[in-house]
């Protein structure tokens, strides 16, 4: 399957935005069925929520599914 360059660009922007405010380990981002899927590990529940807040602020994001796990 060929990756959608628009989705790749969106995920790069989201990752850059999130990494500025939260340390996320093993971060990945993908777009499936029009939904943005976030994956990774953070230190706290607040950090997990911040990932969603930051991703929502990126233009082009409409729907988010978070699979961000809290380490511990």
Short mmCIF file of C-alpha atoms in Angstrom, two decimals:
data_model
loop_
_atom_site.label_atom_id
_atom_site.label_comp_id
_atom_site.label_asym_id
_atom_site.label_seq_id
_atom_site.Cartn_x
_atom_site.Cartn_y
_atom_site.Cartn_z
CA UNK A 1 0.00 0.00 0.00
CA UNK A 2 1.33 3.44 -0.92
CA UNK A 3 1.24 5.97 1.92
CA UNK A 4 -0.79 9.11 1.34
CA UNK A 5 1.69 12.01 1.25
CA UNK A 6 -0.93 14.31 2.79
CA UNK A 7 -1.32 11.93 5.75
CA UNK A 8 2.46 11.68 6.15
CA UNK A 9 2.79 15.46 6.19
CA UNK A 10 -0.05 15.76 8.71
CA UNK A 11 1.56 13.15 10.98
CA UNK A 12 4.95 14.90 10.78
CA UNK A 13 3.36 18.20 11.81
CA UNK A 14 1.48 16.53 14.67
CA UNK A 15 4.57 14.71 15.94
CA UNK A 16 6.62 17.93 15.88
CA UNK A 17 3.89 19.80 17.75
CA UNK A 18 3.45 17.10 20.39
CA UNK A 19 7.19 16.61 20.97
CA UNK A 20 7.51 20.35 21.76
CA UNK A 21 5.25 19.99 24.83
CA UNK A 22 5.26 16.30 25.85
CA UNK A 23 7.92 13.60 25.83
CA UNK A 24 6.38 10.66 23.99
CA UNK A 25 8.27 7.37 23.61
CA UNK A 26 7.75 5.16 20.55
CA UNK A 27 5.42 7.75 18.99
CA UNK A 28 3.64 6.89 15.78
CA UNK A 29 0.82 8.46 13.88
CA UNK A 30 -1.31 7.12 11.06
CA UNK A 31 -4.54 7.89 9.28
CA UNK A 32 -7.03 5.04 8.94
CA UNK A 33 -10.57 5.43 7.60
CA UNK A 34 -10.29 9.20 7.95
CA UNK A 35 -9.31 8.98 11.63
CA UNK A 36 -5.99 10.05 13.05
CA UNK A 37 -4.49 7.27 15.19
CA UNK A 38 -1.94 8.31 17.82
CA UNK A 39 0.26 5.68 19.47
CA UNK A 40 3.06 5.90 21.98
CA UNK A 41 3.93 5.96 25.67
CA UNK A 42 3.95 8.90 28.08
CA UNK A 43 4.72 9.38 31.77
CA UNK A 44 1.28 10.54 32.95
CA UNK A 45 -2.39 10.69 32.10
CA UNK A 46 -2.07 14.47 31.77
CA UNK A 47 0.61 13.96 29.11
CA UNK A 48 -1.68 11.55 27.25
CA UNK A 49 -4.47 14.11 27.27
CA UNK A 50 -2.07 16.84 26.16
CA UNK A 51 -1.18 14.74 23.09
CA UNK A 52 -4.85 14.80 22.06
CA UNK A 53 -5.22 18.52 22.74
CA UNK A 54 -2.12 19.34 20.70
CA UNK A 55 -3.12 17.04 17.82
CA UNK A 56 -6.58 18.66 17.66
CA UNK A 57 -4.95 22.08 17.30
CA UNK A 58 -3.17 21.07 14.08
CA UNK A 59 -5.06 22.22 10.97
CA UNK A 60 -6.53 19.30 9.02
CA UNK A 61 -7.28 17.08 12.02
CA UNK A 62 -10.94 16.13 12.28
CA UNK A 63 -11.15 12.87 14.23
CA UNK A 64 -8.63 11.35 16.67
CA UNK A 65 -8.28 7.89 18.14
CA UNK A 66 -5.69 7.80 20.93
CA UNK A 67 -3.77 4.65 21.71
CA UNK A 68 -1.33 6.59 23.91
CA UNK A 69 -0.38 4.47 26.93
CA UNK A 70 0.76 5.73 30.32
CA UNK A 71 4.04 4.10 31.37
CA UNK A 72 4.24 2.53 34.74
#
